[in-house]
mmCIF file of C-alpha atoms in Angstrom:
data_model
loop_
_atom_site.group_PDB
_atom_site.id
_atom_site.type_symbol
_atom_site.label_atom_id
_atom_site.label_comp_id
_atom_site.label_asym_id
_atom_site.label_seq_id
_atom_site.Cartn_x
_atom_site.Cartn_y
_atom_site.Cartn_z
ATOM 1 C CA GLY A 188 137.646 70.095 98.009
ATOM 2 C CA GLY A 189 134.373 69.282 99.776
ATOM 3 C CA GLY A 190 134.382 72.109 102.324
ATOM 4 C CA GLY A 191 135.381 74.692 99.724
ATOM 5 C CA GLY A 192 132.688 73.479 97.326
ATOM 6 C CA ASN A 193 130.005 73.754 100.014
ATOM 7 C CA ALA A 194 131.179 77.270 100.900
ATOM 8 C CA VAL A 195 130.939 78.325 97.250
ATOM 9 C CA ASN A 196 127.405 76.895 96.960
ATOM 10 C CA ASN A 197 126.382 78.915 100.024
ATOM 11 C CA MET A 198 127.897 82.090 98.511
ATOM 12 C CA ILE A 199 126.109 81.506 95.202
ATOM 13 C CA ASN A 200 122.826 80.964 97.101
ATOM 14 C CA ALA A 201 123.440 84.248 98.953
ATOM 15 C CA GLY A 202 123.816 86.068 95.610
ATOM 16 C CA LEU A 203 127.397 87.304 96.007
ATOM 17 C CA GLN A 204 128.176 89.747 93.177
ATOM 18 C CA GLY A 205 131.392 90.856 91.504
ATOM 19 C CA VAL A 206 133.257 87.542 91.601
ATOM 20 C CA ASP A 207 133.643 84.459 89.401
ATOM 21 C CA PHE A 208 133.450 81.068 91.086
ATOM 22 C CA VAL A 209 135.582 78.058 90.190
ATOM 23 C CA VAL A 210 135.187 74.782 92.094
ATOM 24 C CA ALA A 211 137.867 72.094 91.952
ATOM 25 C CA ASN A 212 137.575 68.607 93.431
ATOM 26 C CA THR A 213 138.899 65.077 93.033
ATOM 27 C CA ASP A 214 135.397 63.804 93.826
ATOM 28 C CA ALA A 215 133.252 63.754 90.656
ATOM 29 C CA GLN A 216 130.066 63.227 92.686
ATOM 30 C CA ALA A 217 130.710 66.406 94.720
ATOM 31 C CA LEU A 218 131.397 68.374 91.519
ATOM 32 C CA ALA A 219 128.051 67.259 90.100
ATOM 33 C CA MET A 220 126.372 68.936 93.112
ATOM 34 C CA SER A 221 128.193 72.243 92.568
ATOM 35 C CA LYS A 222 126.222 75.343 91.553
ATOM 36 C CA ALA A 223 129.341 76.972 90.101
ATOM 37 C CA GLU A 224 129.421 77.437 86.334
ATOM 38 C CA ARG A 225 133.097 76.495 86.198
ATOM 39 C CA VAL A 226 134.306 73.242 87.706
ATOM 40 C CA ILE A 227 137.620 71.415 87.487
ATOM 41 C CA GLN A 228 137.870 67.657 87.907
ATOM 42 C CA LEU A 229 141.216 67.265 89.673
ATOM 43 C CA GLY A 230 143.490 64.314 89.005
ATOM 44 C CA ALA A 231 141.216 62.039 86.980
ATOM 45 C CA ALA A 232 144.266 59.821 86.358
ATOM 46 C CA VAL A 233 145.281 59.818 90.037
ATOM 47 C CA THR A 234 141.883 59.242 91.689
ATOM 48 C CA GLU A 235 139.581 58.083 88.831
ATOM 49 C CA GLY A 236 136.872 60.480 90.018
ATOM 50 C CA LEU A 237 136.907 59.289 93.614
ATOM 51 C CA GLY A 238 138.006 61.585 96.456
ATOM 52 C CA ALA A 239 141.541 61.879 97.795
ATOM 53 C CA GLY A 240 140.868 59.500 100.715
ATOM 54 C CA ALA A 241 141.911 62.142 103.276
ATOM 55 C CA LEU A 242 145.483 61.998 101.903
ATOM 56 C CA PRO A 243 146.880 65.487 101.145
ATOM 57 C CA GLU A 244 149.615 64.016 98.937
ATOM 58 C CA VAL A 245 146.858 62.674 96.645
ATOM 59 C CA GLY A 246 145.164 66.100 96.598
ATOM 60 C CA GLN A 247 148.491 67.729 95.786
ATOM 61 C CA ALA A 248 149.292 65.288 92.958
ATOM 62 C CA ALA A 249 145.761 65.704 91.569
ATOM 63 C CA ALA A 250 146.100 69.514 91.474
ATOM 64 C CA GLU A 251 149.568 69.317 89.925
ATOM 65 C CA GLU A 252 148.191 67.032 87.201
ATOM 66 C CA CYS A 253 145.658 69.756 86.281
ATOM 67 C CA ILE A 254 147.882 72.790 86.822
ATOM 68 C CA ASP A 255 147.482 74.106 83.241
ATOM 69 C CA GLU A 256 143.687 74.046 83.507
ATOM 70 C CA ILE A 257 143.876 75.774 86.912
ATOM 71 C CA ILE A 258 146.136 78.501 85.466
ATOM 72 C CA ASP A 259 143.690 79.022 82.557
ATOM 73 C CA HIS A 260 140.897 79.686 85.058
ATOM 74 C CA LEU A 261 143.076 82.169 86.977
ATOM 75 C CA ALA A 262 143.936 84.194 83.855
ATOM 76 C CA ASP A 263 142.972 87.910 83.999
ATOM 77 C CA SER A 264 142.198 87.743 87.740
ATOM 78 C CA HIS A 265 143.373 90.623 89.933
ATOM 79 C CA MET A 266 142.607 88.887 93.185
ATOM 80 C CA VAL A 267 141.901 85.280 94.107
ATOM 81 C CA PHE A 268 140.259 83.932 97.257
ATOM 82 C CA ILE A 269 141.087 80.280 97.899
ATOM 83 C CA THR A 270 138.726 78.531 100.284
ATOM 84 C CA ALA A 271 139.071 74.998 101.595
ATOM 85 C CA GLY A 272 138.303 72.850 104.598
ATOM 86 C CA MET A 273 141.714 71.821 105.914
ATOM 87 C CA GLY A 274 142.245 68.317 107.267
ATOM 88 C CA GLY A 275 140.954 66.258 104.348
ATOM 89 C CA GLY A 276 142.865 65.239 101.237
ATOM 90 C CA THR A 277 141.800 67.499 98.392
ATOM 91 C CA GLY A 278 141.540 70.911 100.068
ATOM 92 C CA THR A 279 144.640 70.402 102.207
ATOM 93 C CA GLY A 280 146.790 69.131 99.343
ATOM 94 C CA ALA A 281 145.453 71.188 96.435
ATOM 95 C CA ALA A 282 144.992 74.643 98.033
ATOM 96 C CA PRO A 283 148.759 75.358 98.298
ATOM 97 C CA VAL A 284 149.245 74.268 94.655
ATOM 98 C CA VAL A 285 146.520 76.673 93.462
ATOM 99 C CA ALA A 286 147.907 79.456 95.678
ATOM 100 C CA ARG A 287 151.417 79.010 94.303
ATOM 101 C CA ALA A 288 150.130 79.163 90.717
ATOM 102 C CA ALA A 289 148.203 82.375 91.469
ATOM 103 C CA ARG A 290 151.115 84.084 93.241
ATOM 104 C CA GLU A 291 153.479 83.213 90.385
ATOM 105 C CA LYS A 292 151.097 85.073 88.061
ATOM 106 C CA GLY A 293 151.302 88.151 90.315
ATOM 107 C CA ILE A 294 147.703 87.761 91.517
ATOM 108 C CA LEU A 295 146.815 89.011 95.018
ATOM 109 C CA THR A 296 146.013 85.725 96.778
ATOM 110 C CA VAL A 297 143.961 85.361 99.957
ATOM 111 C CA GLY A 298 143.361 82.039 101.711
ATOM 112 C CA VAL A 299 140.232 81.590 103.848
ATOM 113 C CA VAL A 300 140.246 78.113 105.356
ATOM 114 C CA THR A 301 138.656 76.147 108.176
ATOM 115 C CA LYS A 302 140.265 73.891 110.765
ATOM 116 C CA PRO A 303 138.411 70.691 111.764
ATOM 117 C CA PHE A 304 136.293 70.124 114.868
ATOM 118 C CA GLN A 305 138.088 68.468 117.780
ATOM 119 C CA PHE A 306 135.742 65.472 117.507
ATOM 120 C CA GLU A 307 137.244 64.761 114.059
ATOM 121 C CA GLY A 308 140.364 63.540 115.824
ATOM 122 C CA ALA A 309 144.003 64.467 116.357
ATOM 123 C CA ARG A 310 145.205 63.056 113.046
ATOM 124 C CA ARG A 311 142.888 65.239 110.969
ATOM 125 C CA MET A 312 143.863 68.289 113.045
ATOM 126 C CA LYS A 313 147.553 67.540 112.519
ATOM 127 C CA THR A 314 146.959 67.202 108.769
ATOM 128 C CA ALA A 315 145.082 70.535 108.778
ATOM 129 C CA GLU A 316 147.828 72.359 110.661
ATOM 130 C CA ALA A 317 150.519 71.055 108.290
ATOM 131 C CA GLY A 318 148.362 72.122 105.322
ATOM 132 C CA ILE A 319 147.799 75.599 106.777
ATOM 133 C CA GLU A 320 151.542 76.001 107.279
ATOM 134 C CA GLU A 321 152.118 74.983 103.652
ATOM 135 C CA LEU A 322 149.369 77.303 102.384
ATOM 136 C CA GLN A 323 150.725 80.242 104.388
ATOM 137 C CA LYS A 324 153.942 80.116 102.317
ATOM 138 C CA SER A 325 152.008 80.749 99.105
ATOM 139 C CA VAL A 326 149.290 83.282 99.965
ATOM 140 C CA ASP A 327 149.535 87.020 100.597
ATOM 141 C CA THR A 328 147.019 86.900 103.414
ATOM 142 C CA LEU A 329 145.580 83.953 105.352
ATOM 143 C CA ILE A 330 142.403 83.859 107.433
ATOM 144 C CA VAL A 331 141.724 80.733 109.520
ATOM 145 C CA ILE A 332 138.311 79.776 110.922
ATOM 146 C CA PRO A 333 138.466 76.894 113.449
ATOM 147 C CA ASN A 334 135.187 74.956 113.224
ATOM 148 C CA GLN A 335 135.502 74.334 116.973
ATOM 149 C CA ASN A 336 134.664 78.030 117.476
ATOM 150 C CA LEU A 337 131.171 77.354 116.084
ATOM 151 C CA PHE A 338 130.353 76.096 119.585
ATOM 152 C CA ARG A 339 130.686 79.711 120.770
ATOM 153 C CA ILE A 340 127.661 80.759 118.725
ATOM 154 C CA ALA A 341 125.690 77.509 118.489
ATOM 155 C CA ASN A 342 123.085 76.227 120.920
ATOM 156 C CA ASP A 343 121.571 72.765 121.392
ATOM 157 C CA LYS A 344 119.043 73.497 118.604
ATOM 158 C CA THR A 345 121.666 74.456 115.972
ATOM 159 C CA THR A 346 121.697 71.862 113.203
ATOM 160 C CA PHE A 347 124.959 70.588 111.767
ATOM 161 C CA ALA A 348 124.145 72.204 108.389
ATOM 162 C CA ASP A 349 123.321 75.544 110.062
ATOM 163 C CA ALA A 350 126.655 75.503 111.893
ATOM 164 C CA PHE A 351 128.595 75.168 108.640
ATOM 165 C CA ALA A 352 126.470 77.900 107.062
ATOM 166 C CA MET A 353 127.581 80.184 109.940
ATOM 167 C CA ALA A 354 131.242 79.511 109.129
ATOM 168 C CA ASP A 355 130.569 80.142 105.436
ATOM 169 C CA GLN A 356 128.924 83.456 106.382
ATOM 170 C CA VAL A 357 132.315 84.673 107.668
ATOM 171 C CA LEU A 358 133.815 83.905 104.274
ATOM 172 C CA TYR A 359 130.879 85.505 102.440
ATOM 173 C CA SER A 360 131.077 88.697 104.543
ATOM 174 C CA GLY A 361 134.808 88.989 104.036
ATOM 175 C CA VAL A 362 134.703 88.491 100.279
ATOM 176 C CA ALA A 363 131.644 90.749 99.916
ATOM 177 C CA SER A 364 133.146 93.582 101.962
ATOM 178 C CA ILE A 365 136.290 93.583 99.816
ATOM 179 C CA THR A 366 134.448 93.378 96.485
ATOM 180 C CA ASP A 367 131.990 96.072 97.653
ATOM 181 C CA LEU A 368 134.919 98.386 98.406
ATOM 182 C CA MET A 369 135.914 98.168 94.769
ATOM 183 C CA ILE A 370 132.523 97.939 93.059
ATOM 184 C CA LYS A 371 130.264 100.315 95.004
ATOM 185 C CA GLU A 372 130.560 104.088 94.998
ATOM 186 C CA GLY A 373 131.594 105.612 98.301
ATOM 187 C CA LEU A 374 132.264 109.054 99.757
ATOM 188 C CA ILE A 375 135.882 108.021 100.373
ATOM 189 C CA ASN A 376 136.637 105.616 97.553
ATOM 190 C CA LEU A 377 139.099 102.760 97.795
ATOM 191 C CA ASP A 378 140.307 100.976 94.702
ATOM 192 C CA PHE A 379 142.135 97.732 94.082
ATOM 193 C CA ALA A 380 145.536 99.385 94.568
ATOM 194 C CA ASP A 381 144.542 100.266 98.163
ATOM 195 C CA VAL A 382 143.365 96.724 98.840
ATOM 196 C CA ARG A 383 146.575 95.300 97.393
ATOM 197 C CA SER A 384 148.802 97.588 99.462
ATOM 198 C CA VAL A 385 147.118 96.452 102.689
ATOM 199 C CA MET A 386 146.885 92.735 101.867
ATOM 200 C CA HIS A 387 150.063 92.070 99.846
ATOM 201 C CA GLU A 388 152.439 89.702 101.670
ATOM 202 C CA MET A 389 150.792 90.356 105.030
ATOM 203 C CA GLY A 390 150.610 86.844 106.525
ATOM 204 C CA ARG A 391 147.915 85.973 109.089
ATOM 205 C CA ALA A 392 144.880 88.227 109.150
ATOM 206 C CA MET A 393 141.473 88.529 110.743
ATOM 207 C CA MET A 394 138.240 89.997 109.495
ATOM 208 C CA GLY A 395 134.957 90.883 111.061
ATOM 209 C CA THR A 396 131.713 92.549 110.099
ATOM 210 C CA GLY A 397 129.105 94.202 112.282
ATOM 211 C CA GLU A 398 125.708 95.725 111.658
ATOM 212 C CA ALA A 399 123.514 97.788 113.964
ATOM 213 C CA SER A 400 120.638 100.261 113.938
ATOM 214 C CA GLY A 401 119.071 102.769 116.298
ATOM 215 C CA GLU A 402 120.722 104.516 119.222
ATOM 216 C CA GLY A 403 124.513 104.029 119.412
ATOM 217 C CA ARG A 404 124.530 102.060 116.149
ATOM 218 C CA ALA A 405 128.028 103.111 115.011
ATOM 219 C CA LEU A 406 129.738 101.919 118.172
ATOM 220 C CA ALA A 407 127.629 98.743 118.319
ATOM 221 C CA ALA A 408 128.522 97.826 114.721
ATOM 222 C CA ALA A 409 132.222 98.485 115.362
ATOM 223 C CA GLU A 410 132.162 96.330 118.524
ATOM 224 C CA ALA A 411 130.499 93.475 116.627
ATOM 225 C CA ALA A 412 133.119 93.640 113.866
ATOM 226 C CA ILE A 413 135.965 93.491 116.392
ATOM 227 C CA ALA A 414 134.493 90.635 118.398
ATOM 228 C CA ASN A 415 134.097 88.023 115.667
ATOM 229 C CA PRO A 416 133.822 84.823 117.737
ATOM 230 C CA LEU A 417 134.518 82.467 114.830
ATOM 231 C CA LEU A 418 137.990 83.578 113.874
ATOM 232 C CA ASP A 419 141.180 81.888 114.916
ATOM 233 C CA ASP A 420 142.293 83.618 118.099
ATOM 234 C CA THR A 421 144.150 86.304 116.180
ATOM 235 C CA SER A 422 144.370 89.714 117.802
ATOM 236 C CA MET A 423 144.404 93.028 115.956
ATOM 237 C CA ARG A 424 147.114 94.278 118.315
ATOM 238 C CA GLY A 425 150.171 95.319 116.339
ATOM 239 C CA ALA A 426 148.446 94.976 112.959
ATOM 240 C CA ARG A 427 150.530 96.451 110.136
ATOM 241 C CA GLY A 428 147.539 97.280 107.982
ATOM 242 C CA LEU A 429 143.815 97.788 108.411
ATOM 243 C CA LEU A 430 140.951 98.119 105.928
ATOM 244 C CA ILE A 431 137.801 99.693 107.358
ATOM 245 C CA SER A 432 134.626 99.930 105.318
ATOM 246 C CA ILE A 433 131.673 101.788 106.847
ATOM 247 C CA THR A 434 128.315 101.682 105.096
ATOM 248 C CA GLY A 435 125.213 103.562 106.192
ATOM 249 C CA GLY A 436 122.120 105.381 105.039
ATOM 250 C CA ARG A 437 122.027 109.034 104.012
ATOM 251 C CA ASP A 438 121.475 109.930 107.673
ATOM 252 C CA MET A 439 124.886 108.556 108.742
ATOM 253 C CA THR A 440 126.684 111.399 110.511
ATOM 254 C CA LEU A 441 130.292 112.533 110.537
ATOM 255 C CA PHE A 442 130.400 111.817 114.277
ATOM 256 C CA GLU A 443 129.228 108.232 113.740
ATOM 257 C CA VAL A 444 131.945 107.536 111.173
ATOM 258 C CA ASP A 445 134.529 109.038 113.530
ATOM 259 C CA GLU A 446 133.238 106.996 116.475
ATOM 260 C CA ALA A 447 133.241 103.677 114.580
ATOM 261 C CA ALA A 448 136.672 104.174 112.996
ATOM 262 C CA ASN A 449 138.271 105.284 116.268
ATOM 263 C CA ARG A 450 136.815 102.316 118.158
ATOM 264 C CA ILE A 451 138.444 99.930 115.690
ATOM 265 C CA ARG A 452 141.740 101.834 115.697
ATOM 266 C CA GLU A 453 141.863 101.540 119.516
ATOM 267 C CA GLU A 454 142.299 97.779 119.054
ATOM 268 C CA VAL A 455 145.506 98.208 117.085
#
């Protein structure tokens, strides 16, 4: 859909490595603006290249019409991130269809979706919540970013475009930290099997990243990762699984790693 397509453009602009991008939309005009090499025109027969008119049932029918093409694009994937702005027609209706197709192929499937701003109205919020509930049935792990939480980090100078870029940064950081775990060499290496065992059939999740330098940097970075203001108010308390990735220069000490990891474990 539109929100998912914008998020992918922002990730491509940021130079995210180690992933293939596929953008799917009912709206031919939006697809023409996509920077992704692979695009899928959803439901040409259903919508004739127009959007889904904020009707999830149209988005769903459009995705079902193209299910074979979607499955072709998913072939040989180990892990799929599905991103969409919930509340409209295409993302809300199509995301669960894509997720179901991926799960049926045994692919580890993670949903990262946004909920609308309150000013978009109760109807759109209701649509989003129903879509999230539907999506949750078909993904291994689901991360929800309420756009309303952008007010926590915005000020009166923040442009509308900048606000959405902030939400997309959460998605970028999450995808990048997981792909980095598998692609980059580390002192304690994690592979895809580790990622799968933590994220397989886990339900709601949260993610956060933090970066710091100078005095007390390990603790400061850990605190920032825990306190991600954009995420749905999901707590780490009682978490059944936790993936921690700590990256530093050659001067990173054993004590710093211990301090950062223990600070995060305290939250569970």
